[in-house]
Tab-separated table of C-alpha atoms and ligand atoms in Angstrom:
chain	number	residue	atom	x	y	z
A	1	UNK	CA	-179.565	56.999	99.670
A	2	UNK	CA	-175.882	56.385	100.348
A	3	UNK	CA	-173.914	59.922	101.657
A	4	UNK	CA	-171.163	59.522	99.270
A	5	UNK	CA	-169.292	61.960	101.331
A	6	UNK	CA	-169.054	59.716	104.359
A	7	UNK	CA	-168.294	56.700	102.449
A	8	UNK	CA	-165.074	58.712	100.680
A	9	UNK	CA	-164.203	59.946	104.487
A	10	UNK	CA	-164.414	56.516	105.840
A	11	UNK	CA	-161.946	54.683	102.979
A	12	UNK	CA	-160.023	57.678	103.272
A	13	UNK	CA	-159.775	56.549	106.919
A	14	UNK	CA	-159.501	52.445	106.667
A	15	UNK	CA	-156.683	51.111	108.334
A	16	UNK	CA	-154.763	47.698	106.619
A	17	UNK	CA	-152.031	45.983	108.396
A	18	UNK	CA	-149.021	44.542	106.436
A	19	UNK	CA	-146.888	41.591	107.255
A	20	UNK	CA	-143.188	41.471	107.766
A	21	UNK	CA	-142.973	38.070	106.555
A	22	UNK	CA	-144.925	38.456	103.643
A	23	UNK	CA	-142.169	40.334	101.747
A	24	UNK	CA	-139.916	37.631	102.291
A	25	UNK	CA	-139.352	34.416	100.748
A	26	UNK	CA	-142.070	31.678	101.256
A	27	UNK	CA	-143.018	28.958	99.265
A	28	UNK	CA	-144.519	25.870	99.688
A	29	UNK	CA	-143.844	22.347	101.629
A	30	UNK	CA	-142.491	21.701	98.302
A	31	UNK	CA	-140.088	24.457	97.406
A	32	UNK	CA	-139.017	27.782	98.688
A	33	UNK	CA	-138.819	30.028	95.293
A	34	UNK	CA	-136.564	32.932	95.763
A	35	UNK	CA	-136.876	35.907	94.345
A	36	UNK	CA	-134.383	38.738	93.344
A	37	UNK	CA	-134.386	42.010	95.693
A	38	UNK	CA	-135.978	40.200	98.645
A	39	UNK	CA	-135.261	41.781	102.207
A	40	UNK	CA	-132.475	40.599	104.205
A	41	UNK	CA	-133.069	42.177	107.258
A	42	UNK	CA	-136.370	43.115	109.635
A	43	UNK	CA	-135.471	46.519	108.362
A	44	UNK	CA	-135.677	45.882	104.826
A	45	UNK	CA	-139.020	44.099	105.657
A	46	UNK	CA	-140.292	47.325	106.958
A	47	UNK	CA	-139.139	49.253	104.504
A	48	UNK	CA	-141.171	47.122	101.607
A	49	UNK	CA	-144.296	47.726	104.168
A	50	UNK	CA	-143.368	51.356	104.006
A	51	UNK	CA	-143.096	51.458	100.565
A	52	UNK	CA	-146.720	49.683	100.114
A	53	UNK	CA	-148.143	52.633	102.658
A	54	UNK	CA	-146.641	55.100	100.598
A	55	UNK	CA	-148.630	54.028	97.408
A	56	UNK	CA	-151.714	52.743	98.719
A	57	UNK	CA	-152.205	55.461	101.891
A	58	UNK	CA	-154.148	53.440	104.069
A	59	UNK	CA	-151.175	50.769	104.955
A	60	UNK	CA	-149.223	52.838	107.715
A	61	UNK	CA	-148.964	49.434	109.947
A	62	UNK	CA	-146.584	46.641	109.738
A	63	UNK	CA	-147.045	43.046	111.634
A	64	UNK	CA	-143.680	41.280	112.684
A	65	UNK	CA	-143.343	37.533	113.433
A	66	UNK	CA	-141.025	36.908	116.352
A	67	UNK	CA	-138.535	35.186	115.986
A	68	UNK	CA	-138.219	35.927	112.091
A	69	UNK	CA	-137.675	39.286	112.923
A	70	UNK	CA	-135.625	38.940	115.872
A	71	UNK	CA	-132.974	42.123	116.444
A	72	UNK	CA	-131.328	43.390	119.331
A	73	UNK	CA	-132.977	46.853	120.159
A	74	UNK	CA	-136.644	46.696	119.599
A	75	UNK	CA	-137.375	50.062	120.745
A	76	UNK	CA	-134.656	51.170	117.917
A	77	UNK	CA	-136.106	49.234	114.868
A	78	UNK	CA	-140.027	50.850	116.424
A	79	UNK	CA	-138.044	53.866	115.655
A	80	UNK	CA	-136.741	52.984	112.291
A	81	UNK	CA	-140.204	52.356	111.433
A	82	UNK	CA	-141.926	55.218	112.408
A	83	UNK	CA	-139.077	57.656	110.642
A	84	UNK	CA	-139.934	55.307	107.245
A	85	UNK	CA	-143.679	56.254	108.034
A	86	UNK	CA	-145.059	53.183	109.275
A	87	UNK	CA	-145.885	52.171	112.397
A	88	UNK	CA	-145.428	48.687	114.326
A	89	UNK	CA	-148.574	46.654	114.224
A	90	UNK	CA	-149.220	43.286	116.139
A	91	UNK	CA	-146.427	40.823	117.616
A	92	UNK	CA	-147.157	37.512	116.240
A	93	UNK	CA	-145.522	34.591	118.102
A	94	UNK	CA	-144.084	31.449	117.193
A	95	UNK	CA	-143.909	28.675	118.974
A	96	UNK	CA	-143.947	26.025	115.897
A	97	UNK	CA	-140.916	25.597	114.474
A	98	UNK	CA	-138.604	24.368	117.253
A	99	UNK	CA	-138.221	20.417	117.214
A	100	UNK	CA	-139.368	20.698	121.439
A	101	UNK	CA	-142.681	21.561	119.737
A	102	UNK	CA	-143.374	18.034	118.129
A	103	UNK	CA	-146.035	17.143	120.315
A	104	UNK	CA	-147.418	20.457	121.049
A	105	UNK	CA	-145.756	23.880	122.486
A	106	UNK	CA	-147.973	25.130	125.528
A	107	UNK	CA	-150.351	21.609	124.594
A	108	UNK	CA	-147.352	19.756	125.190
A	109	UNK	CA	-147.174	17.076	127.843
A	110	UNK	CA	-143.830	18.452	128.938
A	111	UNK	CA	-144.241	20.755	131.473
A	112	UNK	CA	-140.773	22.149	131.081
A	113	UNK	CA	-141.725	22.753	127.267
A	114	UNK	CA	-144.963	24.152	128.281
A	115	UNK	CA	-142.515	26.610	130.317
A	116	UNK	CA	-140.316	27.434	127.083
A	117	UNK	CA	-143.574	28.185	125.062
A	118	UNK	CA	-145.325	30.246	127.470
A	119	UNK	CA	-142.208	32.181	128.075
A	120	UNK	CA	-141.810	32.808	124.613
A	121	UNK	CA	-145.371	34.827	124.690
A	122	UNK	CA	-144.017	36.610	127.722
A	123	UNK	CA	-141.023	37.798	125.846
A	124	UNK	CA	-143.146	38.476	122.536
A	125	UNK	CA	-145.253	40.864	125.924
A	126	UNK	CA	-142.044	42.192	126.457
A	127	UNK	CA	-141.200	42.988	122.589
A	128	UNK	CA	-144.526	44.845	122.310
A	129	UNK	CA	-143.271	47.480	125.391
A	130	UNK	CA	-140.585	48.423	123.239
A	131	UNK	CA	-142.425	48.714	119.948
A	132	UNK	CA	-145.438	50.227	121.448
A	133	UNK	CA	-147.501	47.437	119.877
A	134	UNK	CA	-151.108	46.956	120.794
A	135	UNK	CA	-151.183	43.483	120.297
A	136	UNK	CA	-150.096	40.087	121.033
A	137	UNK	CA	-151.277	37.809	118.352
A	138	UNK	CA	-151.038	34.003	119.383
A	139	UNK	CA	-151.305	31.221	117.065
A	140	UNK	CA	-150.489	27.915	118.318
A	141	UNK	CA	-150.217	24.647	115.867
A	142	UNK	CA	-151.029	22.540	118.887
A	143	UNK	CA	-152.854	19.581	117.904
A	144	UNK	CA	-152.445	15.916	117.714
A	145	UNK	CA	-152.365	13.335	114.758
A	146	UNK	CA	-154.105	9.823	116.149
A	147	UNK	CA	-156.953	9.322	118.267
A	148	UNK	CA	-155.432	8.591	121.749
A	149	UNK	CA	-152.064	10.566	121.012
A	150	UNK	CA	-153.140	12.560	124.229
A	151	UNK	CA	-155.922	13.666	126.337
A	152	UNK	CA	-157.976	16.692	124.238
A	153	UNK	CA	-159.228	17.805	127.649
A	154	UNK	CA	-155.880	18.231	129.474
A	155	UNK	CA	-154.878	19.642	126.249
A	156	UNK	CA	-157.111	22.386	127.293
A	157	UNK	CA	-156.716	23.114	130.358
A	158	UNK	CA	-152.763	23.479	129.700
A	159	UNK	CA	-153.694	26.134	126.709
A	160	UNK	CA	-155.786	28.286	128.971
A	161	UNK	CA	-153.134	28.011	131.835
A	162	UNK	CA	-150.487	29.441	129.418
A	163	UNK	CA	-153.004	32.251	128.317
A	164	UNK	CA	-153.799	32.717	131.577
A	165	UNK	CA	-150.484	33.497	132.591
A	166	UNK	CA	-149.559	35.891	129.269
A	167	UNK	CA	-152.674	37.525	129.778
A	168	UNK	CA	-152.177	38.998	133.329
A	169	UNK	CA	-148.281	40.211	131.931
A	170	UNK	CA	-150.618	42.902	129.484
A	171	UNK	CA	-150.499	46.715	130.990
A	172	UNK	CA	-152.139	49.896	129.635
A	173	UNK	CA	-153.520	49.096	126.462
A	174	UNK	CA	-152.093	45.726	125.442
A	175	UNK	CA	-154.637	42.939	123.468
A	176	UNK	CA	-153.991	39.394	122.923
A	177	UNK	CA	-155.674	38.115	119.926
A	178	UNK	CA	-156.313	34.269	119.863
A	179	UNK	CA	-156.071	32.846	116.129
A	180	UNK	CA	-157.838	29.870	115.689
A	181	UNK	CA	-157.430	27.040	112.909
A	182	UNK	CA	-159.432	24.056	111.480
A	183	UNK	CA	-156.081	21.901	110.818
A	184	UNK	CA	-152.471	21.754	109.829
A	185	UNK	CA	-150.037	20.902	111.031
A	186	UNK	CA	-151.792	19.011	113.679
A	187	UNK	CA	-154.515	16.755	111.281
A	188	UNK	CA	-156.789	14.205	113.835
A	189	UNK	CA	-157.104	17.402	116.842
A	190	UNK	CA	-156.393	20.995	116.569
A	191	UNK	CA	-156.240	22.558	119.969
A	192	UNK	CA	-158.020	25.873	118.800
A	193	UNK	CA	-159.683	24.663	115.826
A	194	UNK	CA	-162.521	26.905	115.776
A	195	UNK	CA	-163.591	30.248	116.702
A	196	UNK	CA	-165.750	28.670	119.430
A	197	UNK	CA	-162.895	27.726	121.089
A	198	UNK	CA	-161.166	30.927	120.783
A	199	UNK	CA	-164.241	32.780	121.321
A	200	UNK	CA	-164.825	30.574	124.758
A	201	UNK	CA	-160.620	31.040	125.557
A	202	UNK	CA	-161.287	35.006	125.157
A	203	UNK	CA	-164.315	35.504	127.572
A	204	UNK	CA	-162.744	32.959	130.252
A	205	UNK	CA	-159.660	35.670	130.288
A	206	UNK	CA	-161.685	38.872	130.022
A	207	UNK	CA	-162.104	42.253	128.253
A	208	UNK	CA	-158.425	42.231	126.481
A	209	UNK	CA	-158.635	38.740	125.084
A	210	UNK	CA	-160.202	38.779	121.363
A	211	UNK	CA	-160.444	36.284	118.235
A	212	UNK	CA	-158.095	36.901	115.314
A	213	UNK	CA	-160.077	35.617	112.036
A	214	UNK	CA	-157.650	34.195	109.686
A	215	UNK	CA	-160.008	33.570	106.455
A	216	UNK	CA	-158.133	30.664	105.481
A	217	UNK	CA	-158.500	28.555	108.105
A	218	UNK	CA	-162.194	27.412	107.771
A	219	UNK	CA	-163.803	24.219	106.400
A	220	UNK	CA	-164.897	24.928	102.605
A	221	UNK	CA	-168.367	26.934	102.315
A	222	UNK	CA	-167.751	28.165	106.276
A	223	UNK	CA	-170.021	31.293	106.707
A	224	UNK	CA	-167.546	33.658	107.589
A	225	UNK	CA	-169.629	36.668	107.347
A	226	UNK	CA	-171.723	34.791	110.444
A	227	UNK	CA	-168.802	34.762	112.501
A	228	UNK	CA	-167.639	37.930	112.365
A	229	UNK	CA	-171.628	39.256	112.726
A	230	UNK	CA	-171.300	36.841	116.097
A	231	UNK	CA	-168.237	38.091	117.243
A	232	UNK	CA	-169.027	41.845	116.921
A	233	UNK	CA	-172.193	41.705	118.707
A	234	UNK	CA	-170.792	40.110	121.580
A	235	UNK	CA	-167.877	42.449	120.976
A	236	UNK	CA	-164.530	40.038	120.776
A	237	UNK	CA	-163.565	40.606	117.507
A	238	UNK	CA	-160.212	41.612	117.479
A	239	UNK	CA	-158.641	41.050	113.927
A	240	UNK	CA	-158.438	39.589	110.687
A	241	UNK	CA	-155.677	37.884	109.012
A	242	UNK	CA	-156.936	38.443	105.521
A	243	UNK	CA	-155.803	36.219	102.370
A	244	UNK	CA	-157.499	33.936	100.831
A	245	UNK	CA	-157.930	29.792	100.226
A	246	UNK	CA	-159.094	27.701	96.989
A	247	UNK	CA	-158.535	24.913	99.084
A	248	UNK	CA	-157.022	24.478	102.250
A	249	UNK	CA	-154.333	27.437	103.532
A	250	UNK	CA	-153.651	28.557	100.478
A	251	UNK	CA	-152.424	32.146	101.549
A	252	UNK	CA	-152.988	33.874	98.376
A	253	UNK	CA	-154.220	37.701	98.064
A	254	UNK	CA	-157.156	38.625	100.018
A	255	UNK	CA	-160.084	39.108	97.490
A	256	UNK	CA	-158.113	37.189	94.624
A	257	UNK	CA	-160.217	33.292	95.404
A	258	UNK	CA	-163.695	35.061	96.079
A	259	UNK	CA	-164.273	38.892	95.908
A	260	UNK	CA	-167.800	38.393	96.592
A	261	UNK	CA	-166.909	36.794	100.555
A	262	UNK	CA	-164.876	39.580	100.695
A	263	UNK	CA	-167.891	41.884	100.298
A	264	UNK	CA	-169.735	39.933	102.408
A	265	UNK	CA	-167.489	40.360	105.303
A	266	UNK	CA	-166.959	43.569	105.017
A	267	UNK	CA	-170.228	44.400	104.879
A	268	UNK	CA	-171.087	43.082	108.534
A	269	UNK	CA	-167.680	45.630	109.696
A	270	UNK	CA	-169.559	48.254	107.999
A	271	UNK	CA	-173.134	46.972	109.803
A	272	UNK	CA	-171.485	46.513	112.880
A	273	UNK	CA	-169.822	49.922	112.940
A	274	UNK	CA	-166.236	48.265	113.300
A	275	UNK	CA	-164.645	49.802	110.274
A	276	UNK	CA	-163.469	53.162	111.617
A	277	UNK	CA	-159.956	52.220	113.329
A	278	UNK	CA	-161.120	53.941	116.645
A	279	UNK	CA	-163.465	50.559	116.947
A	280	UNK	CA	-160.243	48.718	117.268
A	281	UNK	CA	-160.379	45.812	114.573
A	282	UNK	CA	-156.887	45.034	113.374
A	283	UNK	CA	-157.598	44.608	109.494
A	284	UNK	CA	-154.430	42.314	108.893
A	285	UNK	CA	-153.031	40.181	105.682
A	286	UNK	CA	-151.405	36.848	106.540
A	287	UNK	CA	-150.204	36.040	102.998
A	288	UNK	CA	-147.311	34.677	101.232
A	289	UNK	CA	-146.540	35.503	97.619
A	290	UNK	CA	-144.616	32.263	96.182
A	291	UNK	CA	-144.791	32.833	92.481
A	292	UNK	CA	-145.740	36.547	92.068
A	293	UNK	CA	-143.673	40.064	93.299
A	294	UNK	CA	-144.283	40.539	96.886
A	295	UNK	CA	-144.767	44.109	96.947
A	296	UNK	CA	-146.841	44.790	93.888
A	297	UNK	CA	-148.775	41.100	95.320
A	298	UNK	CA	-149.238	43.507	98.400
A	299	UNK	CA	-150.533	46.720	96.818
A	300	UNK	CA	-153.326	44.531	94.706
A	301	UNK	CA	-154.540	42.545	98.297
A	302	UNK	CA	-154.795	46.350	100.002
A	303	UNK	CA	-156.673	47.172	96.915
A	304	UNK	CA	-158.626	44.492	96.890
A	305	UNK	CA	-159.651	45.094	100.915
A	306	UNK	CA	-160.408	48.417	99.466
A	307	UNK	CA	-162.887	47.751	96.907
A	308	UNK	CA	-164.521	45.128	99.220
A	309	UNK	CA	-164.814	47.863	101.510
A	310	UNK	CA	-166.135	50.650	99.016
A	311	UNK	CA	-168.936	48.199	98.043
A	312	UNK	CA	-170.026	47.266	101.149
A	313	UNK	CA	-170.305	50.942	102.387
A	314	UNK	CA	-172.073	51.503	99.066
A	315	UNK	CA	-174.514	48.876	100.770
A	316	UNK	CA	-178.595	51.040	100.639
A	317	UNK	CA	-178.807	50.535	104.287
A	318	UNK	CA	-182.305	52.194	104.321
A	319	UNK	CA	-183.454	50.211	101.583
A	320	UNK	CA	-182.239	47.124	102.574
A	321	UNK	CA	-183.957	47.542	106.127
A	322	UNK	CA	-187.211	48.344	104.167
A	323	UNK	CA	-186.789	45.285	102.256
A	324	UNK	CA	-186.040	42.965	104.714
A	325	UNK	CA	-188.614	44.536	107.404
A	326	UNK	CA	-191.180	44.045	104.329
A	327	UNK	CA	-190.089	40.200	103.691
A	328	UNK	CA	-189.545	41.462	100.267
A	329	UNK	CA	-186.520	38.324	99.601
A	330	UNK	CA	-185.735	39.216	96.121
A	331	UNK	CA	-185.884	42.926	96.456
A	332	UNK	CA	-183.331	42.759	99.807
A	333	UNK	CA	-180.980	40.776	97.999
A	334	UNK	CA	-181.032	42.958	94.832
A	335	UNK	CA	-180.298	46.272	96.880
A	336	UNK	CA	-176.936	44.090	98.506
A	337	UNK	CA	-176.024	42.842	95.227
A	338	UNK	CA	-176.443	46.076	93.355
A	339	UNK	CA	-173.867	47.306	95.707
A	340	UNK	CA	-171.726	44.026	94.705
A	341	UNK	CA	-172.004	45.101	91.516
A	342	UNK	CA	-170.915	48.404	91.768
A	343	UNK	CA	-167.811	49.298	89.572
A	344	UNK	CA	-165.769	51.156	93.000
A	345	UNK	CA	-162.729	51.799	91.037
A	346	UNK	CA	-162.953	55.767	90.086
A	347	UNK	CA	-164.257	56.219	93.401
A	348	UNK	CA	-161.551	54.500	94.945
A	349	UNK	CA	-158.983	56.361	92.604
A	350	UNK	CA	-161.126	59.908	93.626
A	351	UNK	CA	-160.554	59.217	97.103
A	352	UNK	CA	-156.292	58.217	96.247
A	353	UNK	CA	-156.338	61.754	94.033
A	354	UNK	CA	-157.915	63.534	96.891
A	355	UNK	CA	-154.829	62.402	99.227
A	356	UNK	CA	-152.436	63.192	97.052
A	357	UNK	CA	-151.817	59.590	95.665
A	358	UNK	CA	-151.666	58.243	92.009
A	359	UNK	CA	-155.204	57.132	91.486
A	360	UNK	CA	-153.582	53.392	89.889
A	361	UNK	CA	-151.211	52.735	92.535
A	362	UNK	CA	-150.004	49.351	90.402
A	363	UNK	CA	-149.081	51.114	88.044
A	364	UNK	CA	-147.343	53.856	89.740
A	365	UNK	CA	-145.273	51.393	91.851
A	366	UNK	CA	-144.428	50.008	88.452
A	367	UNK	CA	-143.554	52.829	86.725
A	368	UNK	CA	-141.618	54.054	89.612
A	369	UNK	CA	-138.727	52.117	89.176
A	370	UNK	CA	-138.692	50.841	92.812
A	371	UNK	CA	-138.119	46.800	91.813
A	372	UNK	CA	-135.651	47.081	90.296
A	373	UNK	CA	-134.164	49.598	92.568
A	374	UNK	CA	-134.197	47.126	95.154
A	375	UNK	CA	-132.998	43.840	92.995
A	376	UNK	CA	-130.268	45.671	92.551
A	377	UNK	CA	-129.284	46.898	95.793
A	378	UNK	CA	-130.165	44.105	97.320
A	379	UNK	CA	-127.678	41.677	96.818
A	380	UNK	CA	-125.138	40.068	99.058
A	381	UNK	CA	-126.426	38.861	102.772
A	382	UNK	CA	-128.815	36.344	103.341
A	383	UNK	CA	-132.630	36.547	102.164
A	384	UNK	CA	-135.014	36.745	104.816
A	385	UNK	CA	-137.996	33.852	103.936
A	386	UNK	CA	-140.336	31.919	105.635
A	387	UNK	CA	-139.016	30.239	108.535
A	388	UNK	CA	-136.120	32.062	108.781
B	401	PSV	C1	-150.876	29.884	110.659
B	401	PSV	O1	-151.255	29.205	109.515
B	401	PSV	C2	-150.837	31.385	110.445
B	401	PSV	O2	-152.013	31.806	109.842
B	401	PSV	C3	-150.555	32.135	111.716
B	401	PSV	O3	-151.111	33.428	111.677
B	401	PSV	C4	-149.079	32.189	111.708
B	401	PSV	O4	-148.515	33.056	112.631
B	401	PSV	C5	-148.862	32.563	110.268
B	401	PSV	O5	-149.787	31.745	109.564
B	401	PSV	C6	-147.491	32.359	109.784
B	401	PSV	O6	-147.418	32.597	108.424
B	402	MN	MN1	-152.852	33.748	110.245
């Protein structure tokens, strides 16, 4: 029997992770789409994450992408934050989008643009002592297009040198999360293509170092659900970057391609015990909203994390043990999918009523008037978007 109790105490105390640069413009290789009453500032972007916590409840943490949200007093805009409600979540770092990186950023041949790269993470170190951020969250697009375009093994040993090096700047309780990718932009060699290599990266560096999951960046029919069972038990999970992937990085809202992997992963959190934020996962989005409002986009993927989350605690633990210790196959899979199955949405709105939210925050954040506050307000300046 499921304690219904404990399961409303423990959405009541999930923990999602908003990105800056997901209320900003973004759009494709294609086009850039802009939309009316998009931020123009790292402020504004915090504000839009602060308006998402305050009608969902359970997003009171906001990512930033350095150097999209570059300012000149970081310990000023932590403060900024925190007085909107929200609090500064993981530095991400980016060290793909200068023309030096061509050919790789700490990959690169070029020791002096190894140097650049690397001290980029150092200052993104330095960003997270004025923000009072936990985490350092590296992606690198590192990778090379032709067989022969460079040595994959060197390539290696200059990533972990460069890791090496950001990892012994981290004091007191400082993480560096390693984000790993299959392909893109790099498309013969990624340098961390896989959570192996992350996963291998991590334990060479020690007890700080853990992998970022990033959903979308797996080869179709990947068992992700695996990987995050893996990591947990040998304890270097660190994050997610939820969204979610018809067919390559697609970025669109967690839960919106396949609800059911959704479940499925957030059933192993719930198995492993990693769901209470005290465990320390980082439950992030990494999504762009090209076509669709950003911060009504944002509300639904929180939802959606939500009801992934409601279903899997809904999981019969007992009876699923006594099915699967009995080799009963159809029975074990029945008591998983029943939970599947389960319609979560009036618990879900119980559990917002019970905190003093509107149990349909959609439709509160559309009936509140707030987008079309901010399309008009927000005019003048330049929008913030991807890449900028
Ligand atoms: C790369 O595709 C990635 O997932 C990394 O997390 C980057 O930092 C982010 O997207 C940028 O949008
Ligand atoms: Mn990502």
């Amino acid at each position: 029997m499921t304690d219904l109790a404990a399961v409303k105490r423990a959405l009541t105390a999930q923990r999602i992770e908003t990105p800056s640069w997901a209320y900003a413009n973004s759009g494709t290789r294609f086009k850039v789409f802009a939309q009316p009453g998009v931020p123009r500032n790292p402020e504004e972007k915090i504000a839009d994450a602060a308006t998402v916590h305050q009608f969902t409840g359970v997003a009171p943490v906001v990512a930033l992408h350095i150097p999209w949200d570059k300012v000149d007093d970081y310990a000023a805009l932590g403060s900024y934050a925190r007085d909107l409600g929200v609090e500064i979540g993981a530095i991400n770092t980016n060290v793909f989008q200068d023309d030096d990186y061509k050919l790789g950023s700490v990959t690169n041949p070029d020791a002096g643009i190894r140097r650049k790269a690397t001290d980029h993470l150092l200052e993104a170190i330095d960003i997270m002592g004025q923000t009072g951020s936990r985490d350092l969250k590296l992606w690198f697009s590192d990778g090379i297009n032709y067989p022969g375009q460079d040595d994959l093994r060197d390539r290696q040993d200059r990533l972990a040198a460069a890791l090496r090096e950001a990892y012994d700047r981290l004091t007191g309780n400082q993480r560096m999360l390693l984000e790993y990718k299959l392909f893109e932009p790099a498309f013969y060699a990624t340098d961390v293509p896989d959570w192996g290599t992350s996963y291998a990266h991590c334990l060479e560096l020690g007890e700080r170092a853990t992998v970022c999951i990033d959903t979308g960046h797996h080869a179709p029919s990947t068992n992700i659900e695996f990987i995050v069972a893996f990591l947990l038990r040998q304890k270097k999970l660190g994050a997610f970057d939820f969204n979610s992937r018809f067919y390559a990085d697609d970025d669109l809202m967690v839960g919106a391609a396949d609800p059911f992997q959704l479940f499925r992963i957030m059933y192993e959190i719930v198995r492993g015990g990693a769901l209470d934020p005290a465990y320390g996962i980082a439950f992030m989005l990494d999504q762009c909203h090209n076509i669709e409002r950003k911060i009504p986009a944002i509300i639904r993927s929180v939802m959606n994390v939500q009801e992934a989350t409601a279903k899997a605690l809904l999981v019969d633990r007992e009876a699923l043990t006594r099915a699967q210790q009995a080799g009963d196959v159809l029975e074990a899979n029945a008591v998983f999918m029943d939970a599947y199955n389960t319609d979560v949405r009036p618990l879900l709105a119980e559990v917002r009523t019970d905190a003093g939210l509107d149990p349909d925050p959609m439709a509160a954040y559309r009936r509140s008037g707030h987008d079309e506050k901010i399309i008009a307000e927000r005019v003048g300046g330049t929008q913030a978007g991807w890449g900028a």
